[in-house]
Short mmCIF file of C-alpha atoms and ligand atoms in Angstrom, two decimals:
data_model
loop_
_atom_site.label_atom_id
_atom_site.label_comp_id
_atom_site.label_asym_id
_atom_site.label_seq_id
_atom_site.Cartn_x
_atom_site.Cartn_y
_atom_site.Cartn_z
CA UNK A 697 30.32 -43.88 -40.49
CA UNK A 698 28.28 -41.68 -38.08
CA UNK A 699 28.18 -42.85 -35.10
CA UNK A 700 25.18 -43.46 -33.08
CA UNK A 701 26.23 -41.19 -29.75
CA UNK A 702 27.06 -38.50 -31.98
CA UNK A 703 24.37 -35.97 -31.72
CA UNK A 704 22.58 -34.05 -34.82
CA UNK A 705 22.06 -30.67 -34.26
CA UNK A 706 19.11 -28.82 -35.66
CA UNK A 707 18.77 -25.08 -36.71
CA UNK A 708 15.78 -22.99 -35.04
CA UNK A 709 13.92 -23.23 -38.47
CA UNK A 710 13.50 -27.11 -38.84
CA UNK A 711 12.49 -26.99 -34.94
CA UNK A 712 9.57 -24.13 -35.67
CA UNK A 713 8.82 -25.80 -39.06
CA UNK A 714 8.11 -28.91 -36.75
CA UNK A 715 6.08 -27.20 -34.15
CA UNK A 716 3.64 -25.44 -36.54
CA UNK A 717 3.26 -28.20 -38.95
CA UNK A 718 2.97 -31.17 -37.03
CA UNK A 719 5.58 -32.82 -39.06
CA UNK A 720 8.68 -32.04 -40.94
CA UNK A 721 11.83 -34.34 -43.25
CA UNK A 722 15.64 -34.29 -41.94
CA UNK A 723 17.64 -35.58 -44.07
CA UNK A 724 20.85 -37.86 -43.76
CA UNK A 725 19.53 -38.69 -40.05
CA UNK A 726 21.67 -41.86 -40.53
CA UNK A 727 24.15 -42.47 -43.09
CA UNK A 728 23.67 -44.99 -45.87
CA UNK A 729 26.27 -47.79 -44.60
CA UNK A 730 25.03 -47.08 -41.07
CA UNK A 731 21.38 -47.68 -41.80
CA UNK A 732 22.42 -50.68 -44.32
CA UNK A 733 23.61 -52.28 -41.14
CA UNK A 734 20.77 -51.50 -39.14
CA UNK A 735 18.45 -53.04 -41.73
CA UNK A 736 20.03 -55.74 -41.70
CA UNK A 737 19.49 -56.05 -38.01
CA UNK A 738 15.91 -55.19 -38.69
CA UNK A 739 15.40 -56.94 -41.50
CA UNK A 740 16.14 -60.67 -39.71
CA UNK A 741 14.23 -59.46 -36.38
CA UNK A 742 11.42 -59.32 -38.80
CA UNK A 743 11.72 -62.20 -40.53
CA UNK A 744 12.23 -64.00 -36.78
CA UNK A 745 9.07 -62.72 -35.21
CA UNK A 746 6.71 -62.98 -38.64
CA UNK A 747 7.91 -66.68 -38.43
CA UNK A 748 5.70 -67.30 -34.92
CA UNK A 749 2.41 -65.10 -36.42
CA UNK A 750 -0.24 -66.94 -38.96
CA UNK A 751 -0.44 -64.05 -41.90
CA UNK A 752 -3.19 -64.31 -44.38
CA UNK A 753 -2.29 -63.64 -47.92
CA UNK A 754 -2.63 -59.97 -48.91
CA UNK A 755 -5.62 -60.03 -50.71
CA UNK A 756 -7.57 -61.52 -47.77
CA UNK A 757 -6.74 -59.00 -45.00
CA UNK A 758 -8.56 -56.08 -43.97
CA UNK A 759 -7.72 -52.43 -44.69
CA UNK A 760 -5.27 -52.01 -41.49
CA UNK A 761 -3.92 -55.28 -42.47
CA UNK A 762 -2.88 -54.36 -45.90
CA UNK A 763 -1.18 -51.31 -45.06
CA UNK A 764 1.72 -52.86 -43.79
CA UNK A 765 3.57 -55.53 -41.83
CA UNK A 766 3.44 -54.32 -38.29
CA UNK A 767 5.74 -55.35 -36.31
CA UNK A 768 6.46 -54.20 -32.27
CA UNK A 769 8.83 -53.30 -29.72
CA UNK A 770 12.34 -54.85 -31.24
CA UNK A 771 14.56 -53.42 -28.46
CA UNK A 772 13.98 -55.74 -25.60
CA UNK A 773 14.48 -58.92 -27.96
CA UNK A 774 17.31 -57.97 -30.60
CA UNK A 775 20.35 -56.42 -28.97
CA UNK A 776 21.30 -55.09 -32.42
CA UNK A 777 18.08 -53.53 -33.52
CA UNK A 778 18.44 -52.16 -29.64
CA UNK A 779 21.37 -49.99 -31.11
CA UNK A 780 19.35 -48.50 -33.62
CA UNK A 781 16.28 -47.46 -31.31
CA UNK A 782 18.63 -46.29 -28.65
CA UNK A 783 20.67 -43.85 -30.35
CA UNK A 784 21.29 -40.70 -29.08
CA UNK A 785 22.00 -39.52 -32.03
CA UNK A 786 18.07 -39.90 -33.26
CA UNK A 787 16.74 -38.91 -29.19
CA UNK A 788 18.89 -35.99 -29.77
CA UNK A 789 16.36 -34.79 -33.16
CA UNK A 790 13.58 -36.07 -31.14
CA UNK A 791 14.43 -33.95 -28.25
CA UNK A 792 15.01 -30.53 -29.60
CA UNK A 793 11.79 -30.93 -31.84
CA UNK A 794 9.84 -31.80 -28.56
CA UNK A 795 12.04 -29.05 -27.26
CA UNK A 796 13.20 -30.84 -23.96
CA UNK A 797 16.16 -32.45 -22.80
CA UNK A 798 15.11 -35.88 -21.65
CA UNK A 799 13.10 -38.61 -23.63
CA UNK A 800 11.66 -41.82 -23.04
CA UNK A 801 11.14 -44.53 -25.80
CA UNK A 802 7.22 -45.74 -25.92
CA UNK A 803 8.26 -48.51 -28.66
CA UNK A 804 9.59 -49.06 -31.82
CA UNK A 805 8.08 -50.31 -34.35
CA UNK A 806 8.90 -51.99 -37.91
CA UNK A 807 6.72 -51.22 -40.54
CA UNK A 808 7.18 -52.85 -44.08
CA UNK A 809 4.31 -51.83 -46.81
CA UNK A 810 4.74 -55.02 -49.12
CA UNK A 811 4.71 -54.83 -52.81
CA UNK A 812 1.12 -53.88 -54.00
CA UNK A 813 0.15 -53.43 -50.42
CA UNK A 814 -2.54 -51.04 -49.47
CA UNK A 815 -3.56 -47.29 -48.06
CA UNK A 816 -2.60 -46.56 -44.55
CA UNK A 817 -5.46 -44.89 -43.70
CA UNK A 818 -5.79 -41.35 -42.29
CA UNK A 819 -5.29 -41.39 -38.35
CA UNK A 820 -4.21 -40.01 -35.13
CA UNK A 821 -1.16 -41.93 -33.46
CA UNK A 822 -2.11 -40.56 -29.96
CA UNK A 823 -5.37 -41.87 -30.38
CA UNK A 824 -3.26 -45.34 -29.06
CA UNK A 825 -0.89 -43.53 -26.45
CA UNK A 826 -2.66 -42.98 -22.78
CA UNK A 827 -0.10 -40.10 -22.20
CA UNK A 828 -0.99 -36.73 -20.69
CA UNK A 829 1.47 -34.99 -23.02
CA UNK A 830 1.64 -33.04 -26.27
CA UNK A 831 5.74 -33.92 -26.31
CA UNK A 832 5.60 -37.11 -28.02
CA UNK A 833 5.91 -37.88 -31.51
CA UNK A 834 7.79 -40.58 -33.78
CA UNK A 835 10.58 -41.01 -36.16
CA UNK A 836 9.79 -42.75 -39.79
CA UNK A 837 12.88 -43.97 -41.62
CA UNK A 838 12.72 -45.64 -44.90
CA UNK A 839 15.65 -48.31 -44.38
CA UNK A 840 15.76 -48.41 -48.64
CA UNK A 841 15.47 -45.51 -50.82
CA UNK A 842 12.17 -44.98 -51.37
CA UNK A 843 9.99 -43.06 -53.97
CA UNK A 844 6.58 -41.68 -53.27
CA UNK A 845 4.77 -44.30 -55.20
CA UNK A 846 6.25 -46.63 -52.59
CA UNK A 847 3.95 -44.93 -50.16
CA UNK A 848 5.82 -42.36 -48.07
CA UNK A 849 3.62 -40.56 -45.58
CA UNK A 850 0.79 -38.01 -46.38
CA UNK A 851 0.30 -35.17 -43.55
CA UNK A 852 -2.54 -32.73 -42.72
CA UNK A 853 -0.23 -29.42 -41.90
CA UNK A 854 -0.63 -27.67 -39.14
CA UNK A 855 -2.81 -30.59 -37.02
CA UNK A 856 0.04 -31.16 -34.49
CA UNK A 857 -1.85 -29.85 -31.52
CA UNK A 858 -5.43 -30.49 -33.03
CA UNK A 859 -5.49 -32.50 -29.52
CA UNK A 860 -7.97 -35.92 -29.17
CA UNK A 861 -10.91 -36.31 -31.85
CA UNK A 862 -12.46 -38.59 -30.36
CA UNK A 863 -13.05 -42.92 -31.01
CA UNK A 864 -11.07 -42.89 -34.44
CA UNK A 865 -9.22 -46.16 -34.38
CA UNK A 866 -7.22 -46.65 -37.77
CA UNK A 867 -9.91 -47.69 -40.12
CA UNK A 868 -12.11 -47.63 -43.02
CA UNK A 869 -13.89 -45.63 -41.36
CA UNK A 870 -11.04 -43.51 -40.03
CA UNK A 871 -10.09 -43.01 -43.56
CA UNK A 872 -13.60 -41.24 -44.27
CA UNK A 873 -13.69 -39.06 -41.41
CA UNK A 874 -10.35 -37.35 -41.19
CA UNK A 875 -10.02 -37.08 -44.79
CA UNK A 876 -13.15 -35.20 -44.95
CA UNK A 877 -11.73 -33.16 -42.21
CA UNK A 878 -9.22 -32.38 -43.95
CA UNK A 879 -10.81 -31.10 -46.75
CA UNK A 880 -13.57 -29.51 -44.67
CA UNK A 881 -11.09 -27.40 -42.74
CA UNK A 882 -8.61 -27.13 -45.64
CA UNK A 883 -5.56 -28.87 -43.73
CA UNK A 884 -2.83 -28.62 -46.09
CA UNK A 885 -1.70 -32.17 -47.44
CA UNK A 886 2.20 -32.90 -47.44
CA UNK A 887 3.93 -35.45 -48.88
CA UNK A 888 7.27 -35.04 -48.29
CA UNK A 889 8.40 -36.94 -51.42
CA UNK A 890 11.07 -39.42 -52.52
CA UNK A 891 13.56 -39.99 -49.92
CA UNK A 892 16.43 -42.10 -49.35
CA UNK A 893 17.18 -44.89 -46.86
CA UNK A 894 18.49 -43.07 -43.37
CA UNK A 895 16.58 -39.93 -44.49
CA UNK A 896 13.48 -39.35 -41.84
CA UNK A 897 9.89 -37.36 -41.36
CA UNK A 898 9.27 -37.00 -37.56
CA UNK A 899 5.71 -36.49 -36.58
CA UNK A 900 3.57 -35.72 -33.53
CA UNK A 901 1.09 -37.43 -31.93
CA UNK A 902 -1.70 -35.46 -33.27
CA UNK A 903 -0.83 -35.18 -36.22
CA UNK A 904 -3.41 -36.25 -39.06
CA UNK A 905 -1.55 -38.72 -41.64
CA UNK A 906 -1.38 -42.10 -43.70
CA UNK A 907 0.17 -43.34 -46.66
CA UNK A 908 -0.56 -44.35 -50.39
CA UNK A 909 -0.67 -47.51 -51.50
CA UNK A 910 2.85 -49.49 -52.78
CA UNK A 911 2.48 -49.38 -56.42
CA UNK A 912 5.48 -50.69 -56.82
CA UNK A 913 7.06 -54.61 -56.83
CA UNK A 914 9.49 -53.83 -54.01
CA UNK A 915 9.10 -54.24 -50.23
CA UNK A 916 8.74 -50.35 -48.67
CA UNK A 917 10.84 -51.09 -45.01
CA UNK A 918 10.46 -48.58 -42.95
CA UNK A 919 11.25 -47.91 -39.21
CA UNK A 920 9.87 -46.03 -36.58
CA UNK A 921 10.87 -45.41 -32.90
CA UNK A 922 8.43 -43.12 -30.78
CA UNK A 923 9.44 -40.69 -27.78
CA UNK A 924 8.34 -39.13 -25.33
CA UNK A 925 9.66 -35.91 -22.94
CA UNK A 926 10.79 -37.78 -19.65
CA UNK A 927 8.45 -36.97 -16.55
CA UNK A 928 5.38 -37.29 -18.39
CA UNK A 929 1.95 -38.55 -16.59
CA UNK A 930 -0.41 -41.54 -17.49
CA UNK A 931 -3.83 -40.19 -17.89
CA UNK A 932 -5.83 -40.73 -14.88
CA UNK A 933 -8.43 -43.22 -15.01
CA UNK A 934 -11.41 -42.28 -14.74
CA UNK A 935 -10.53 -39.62 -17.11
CA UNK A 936 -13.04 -36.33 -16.84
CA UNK A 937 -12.71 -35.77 -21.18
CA UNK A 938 -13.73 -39.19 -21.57
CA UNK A 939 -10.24 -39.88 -23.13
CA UNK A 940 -9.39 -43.68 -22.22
CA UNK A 941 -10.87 -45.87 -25.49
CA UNK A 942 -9.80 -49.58 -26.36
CA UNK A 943 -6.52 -48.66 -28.14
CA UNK A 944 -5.12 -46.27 -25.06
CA UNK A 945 -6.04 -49.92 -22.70
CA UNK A 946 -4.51 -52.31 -24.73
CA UNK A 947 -1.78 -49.52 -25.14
CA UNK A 948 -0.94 -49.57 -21.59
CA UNK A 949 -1.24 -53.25 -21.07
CA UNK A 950 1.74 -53.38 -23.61
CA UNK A 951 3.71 -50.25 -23.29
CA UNK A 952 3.06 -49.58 -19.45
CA UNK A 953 2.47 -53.38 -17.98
CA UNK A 954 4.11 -52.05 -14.38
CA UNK A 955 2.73 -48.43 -14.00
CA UNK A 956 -1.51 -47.73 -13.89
CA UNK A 957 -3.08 -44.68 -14.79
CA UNK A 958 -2.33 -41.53 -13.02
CA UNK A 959 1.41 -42.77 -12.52
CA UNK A 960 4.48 -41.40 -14.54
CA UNK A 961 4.67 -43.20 -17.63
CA UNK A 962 8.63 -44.02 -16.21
CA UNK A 963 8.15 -48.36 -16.70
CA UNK A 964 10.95 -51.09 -17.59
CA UNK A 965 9.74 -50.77 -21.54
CA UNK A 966 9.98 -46.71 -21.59
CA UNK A 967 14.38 -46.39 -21.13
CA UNK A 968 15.62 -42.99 -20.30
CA UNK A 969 18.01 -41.37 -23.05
CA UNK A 970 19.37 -38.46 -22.05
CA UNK A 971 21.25 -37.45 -25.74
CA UNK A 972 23.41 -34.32 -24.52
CA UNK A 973 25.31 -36.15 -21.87
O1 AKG B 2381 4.17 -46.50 -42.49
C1 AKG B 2381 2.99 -46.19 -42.65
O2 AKG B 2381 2.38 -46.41 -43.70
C2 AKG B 2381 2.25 -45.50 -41.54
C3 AKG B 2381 3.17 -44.97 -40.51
C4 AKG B 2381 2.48 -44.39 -39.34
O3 AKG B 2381 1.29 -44.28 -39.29
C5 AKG B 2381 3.29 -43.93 -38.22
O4 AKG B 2381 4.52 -44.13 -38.22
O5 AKG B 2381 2.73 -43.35 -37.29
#
């Protein structure tokens, strides 16, 4: 079984590939009994927190609440699931794509697209993240094989460092705007395709993506975990490019509850990993 210290090292080509495309797929990130474990893990940290939160029935959500089961920041409560999201060997990928030596975790997140479940609309992840960096992006690991009618992500290529767009929460609207941006500036779309459980796309903060909907009768569980480079800055408040919006404030009440803008973004939720020592 791989082991989670054990580092995975990446060739010069998959690192470029990632820094002009704004995304790109590793495979065999984790190995299949490894991330059965971890889903495991996962899987009854889900069920645990879903059990305290009043979900509607699918039909009667909106859009955002369709796309999938969202749920935050496993780490500090599940000492298991805190083995997954710490492993060096996954800081060690993010690292070398962000090309630094150092990372920070922002949060983790589980995200489960249920049977028949909706569109992730198009969006910008750093939209949400009040950090003065371009080193930051996240990890998205189907914990089951997976095939594209499942709804693996859809990227715009080459929008990694398209920077902030402006008020574009994940939306409806959201949906209308970057997709016609997309087509207006002829981004590329990229689905990476089919992939198996343990297999991963990393993508940056800026990049453009969603997902399709789940056409298919079986629960698409997916994890993420998001990174930063270490000794990156909150962005100061108030913020000359107009840059704080209501997802970068709530984001900092949650993320950052003991640092305030203009501080390092170095709080009790953001651990160190340094994966090369
Ligand atoms: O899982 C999805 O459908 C969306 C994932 C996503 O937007 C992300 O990981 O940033």
């Amino acid at each position: 079984m791989t082991s989670f210290d054990q580092t995975l090292n990446l060739s010069e080509d998959v690192i470029a590939e990632f820094n002009k495309n704004g995304h790109v797929r590793i495979n065999d990130v984790c190995n299949a009994s490894q991330v059965e474990l971890s889903r495991q893990s996962i899987r009854s940290a889900v069920e645990d927190r879903k059990s305290r939160i009043a979900l509607k029935p699918l039909q009667e959500r909106d859009t955002y609440g369709k796309a999938f089961l969202q749920i935050m920041n496993l780490w500090p409560d599940y000492p298991d699931v805190a083995k997954f999201v710490m492993a060096k060997r996954f800081a060690s990928v993010a690292a070398q794509l962000l090309r630094t030596e150092k990372v920070r975790i922002y949060h983790d997140q589980a995200l489960y697209k249920e049977p028949n479940g909706g569109l992730t609309p198009w969006h910008q992840d750093q939209y949400y993240w009040p950090l003065e960096t371009d080193k930051i992006l996240t990890m998205w690991m189907p914990l089951v094989d997976v095939t594209k009618n499942m709804g693996t992500l859809n990227f715009a290529s080459g929008t990694g460092k398209v920077g902030y767009l402006g008020d574009i929460p994940i939306s409806d609207e959201s949906e209308k705007i970057l997709s016609e941006m997309c087509q207006e500036k002829g981004f590329e779309i990229v689905n990476h395709g089919d992939m198996k459980a343990g297999d991963a796309t990393f993508h940056s903060g800026w990049c453009l993506h969603g997902a399709n909907e789940n056409q298919s009768s079986v629960m698409r569980e997916a994890m993420t975990i998001i990174w930063y480079a270490d000794e990156t800055q909150i962005i100061e408040d108030p913020d000359s490019q107009g840059r704080w919006n209501k997802g970068r404030r709530d984001d900092m009440a949650r993320w950052l509850p003991d640092r305030q803008p203009g501080e390092m973004a170095d709080g009790k939720l953001n651990p160190l990993i340094e994966p090369f020592i």
